[in-house]
Short mmCIF file of C-alpha atoms in Angstrom, two decimals:
data_model
loop_
_atom_site.label_atom_id
_atom_site.label_comp_id
_atom_site.label_asym_id
_atom_site.label_seq_id
_atom_site.Cartn_x
_atom_site.Cartn_y
_atom_site.Cartn_z
CA UNK A 259 117.43 133.72 110.42
CA UNK A 260 117.72 133.19 114.13
CA UNK A 261 115.99 130.39 115.95
CA UNK A 262 113.74 131.68 118.72
CA UNK A 263 113.85 129.51 121.81
CA UNK A 264 110.66 128.52 123.56
CA UNK A 265 109.86 130.26 126.83
CA UNK A 266 110.70 128.24 129.94
CA UNK A 267 107.06 127.58 130.83
CA UNK A 268 106.40 126.03 127.41
CA UNK A 269 109.54 123.87 127.63
CA UNK A 270 108.49 122.60 131.06
CA UNK A 271 104.94 122.02 129.87
CA UNK A 272 106.15 120.10 126.81
CA UNK A 273 108.42 117.89 128.93
CA UNK A 274 105.65 117.20 131.41
CA UNK A 275 103.33 116.34 128.53
CA UNK A 276 105.86 113.93 127.06
CA UNK A 277 106.49 112.29 130.43
CA UNK A 278 102.77 112.00 131.12
CA UNK A 279 102.24 110.40 127.71
CA UNK A 280 104.96 107.82 128.43
CA UNK A 281 103.58 107.04 131.87
CA UNK A 282 100.02 106.77 130.58
CA UNK A 283 100.60 103.41 128.89
CA UNK A 284 102.16 101.93 132.03
CA UNK A 285 99.42 103.26 134.28
CA UNK A 286 96.63 102.07 131.97
CA UNK A 287 97.86 98.53 132.54
CA UNK A 288 98.71 98.63 136.23
CA UNK A 289 97.17 101.65 138.00
CA UNK A 290 94.03 102.89 136.31
CA UNK A 291 93.48 105.66 138.86
CA UNK A 292 96.87 107.15 138.01
CA UNK A 293 96.05 106.75 134.31
CA UNK A 294 92.97 108.91 134.84
CA UNK A 295 95.20 111.50 136.47
CA UNK A 296 97.51 111.37 133.45
CA UNK A 297 94.56 111.90 131.10
CA UNK A 298 93.39 114.83 133.17
CA UNK A 299 96.90 116.30 133.22
CA UNK A 300 97.24 115.92 129.46
CA UNK A 301 93.89 117.62 128.88
CA UNK A 302 94.64 120.56 131.19
CA UNK A 303 98.22 120.89 129.93
CA UNK A 304 97.07 120.87 126.31
CA UNK A 305 94.46 123.56 126.90
CA UNK A 306 96.97 125.65 128.87
CA UNK A 307 99.50 125.29 126.06
CA UNK A 308 96.87 126.29 123.50
CA UNK A 309 96.05 129.41 125.52
CA UNK A 310 99.71 130.35 125.99
CA UNK A 311 100.68 129.84 122.34
CA UNK A 312 97.35 130.97 120.90
CA UNK A 313 97.41 127.90 118.65
CA UNK A 314 93.89 126.64 118.12
CA UNK A 315 94.32 125.14 114.64
CA UNK A 316 93.51 121.72 116.07
CA UNK A 317 89.88 122.84 116.50
CA UNK A 318 89.46 122.74 112.71
CA UNK A 319 90.40 119.06 112.40
CA UNK A 320 87.71 116.65 111.24
CA UNK A 321 87.30 114.52 114.36
CA UNK A 322 87.28 117.34 116.92
CA UNK A 323 83.74 118.60 116.30
CA UNK A 324 82.05 115.16 116.32
CA UNK A 325 83.76 114.46 119.66
CA UNK A 326 82.49 117.74 121.07
CA UNK A 327 78.99 117.05 119.74
CA UNK A 328 79.11 113.64 121.46
CA UNK A 329 80.07 115.33 124.72
CA UNK A 330 77.28 117.89 124.34
CA UNK A 331 74.79 115.07 123.75
CA UNK A 332 76.08 113.27 126.84
CA UNK A 333 75.57 116.41 128.93
CA UNK A 334 72.13 117.02 127.45
CA UNK A 335 71.02 113.46 128.17
CA UNK A 336 72.17 113.70 131.78
CA UNK A 337 70.38 116.95 132.63
CA UNK A 338 68.37 116.52 135.84
CA UNK A 339 64.64 116.20 135.13
CA UNK A 340 63.22 116.36 138.64
CA UNK A 341 62.75 119.03 141.25
CA UNK A 342 64.20 118.73 143.81
CA UNK A 343 67.20 117.25 142.04
CA UNK A 344 68.19 113.88 143.52
CA UNK A 345 71.82 113.32 144.46
CA UNK A 346 72.16 110.59 141.81
CA UNK A 347 71.08 113.03 139.09
CA UNK A 348 73.59 115.60 140.28
CA UNK A 349 76.34 112.98 140.26
CA UNK A 350 75.40 111.84 136.74
CA UNK A 351 75.34 115.39 135.43
CA UNK A 352 78.70 116.20 137.04
CA UNK A 353 80.22 113.04 135.57
CA UNK A 354 78.90 113.98 132.11
CA UNK A 355 80.36 117.49 132.40
CA UNK A 356 83.74 116.09 133.41
CA UNK A 357 83.74 113.58 130.54
CA UNK A 358 85.15 116.35 128.32
CA UNK A 359 88.56 115.37 129.67
CA UNK A 360 88.58 112.19 127.54
CA UNK A 361 88.27 113.79 124.10
CA UNK A 362 90.54 116.69 125.12
CA UNK A 363 93.18 114.19 126.29
CA UNK A 364 92.85 112.44 122.91
CA UNK A 365 93.33 115.81 121.20
CA UNK A 366 96.42 116.38 123.36
CA UNK A 367 97.89 113.07 122.27
CA UNK A 368 97.06 113.68 118.61
CA UNK A 369 98.11 117.32 118.32
CA UNK A 370 100.68 117.82 121.05
CA UNK A 371 102.65 114.95 122.50
CA UNK A 372 102.55 112.32 119.78
#
């Protein structure tokens, strides 16, 4: 049996994911803005890797669906209720939509880099 080597893009993605995971702990302590960037990078990298490898088995894990339900509830609770929509409501809704990066980054740590 021969060992198939990973394509270059996956190797680079895996190394970037590992480096980002290592830097995350440092940045959480000293530079929170950079830590947010690391979380975003982990989330995007993980989803990109899942698309490239067609590996979505992590979706069937027990804590994934409750996290996604929480995010859906967050989005639902932040839906604008006024017309015209005030700027604060738009900002709240946008922030709720973007909050998906936190559970996806946790999935990346659990199923990819750690």
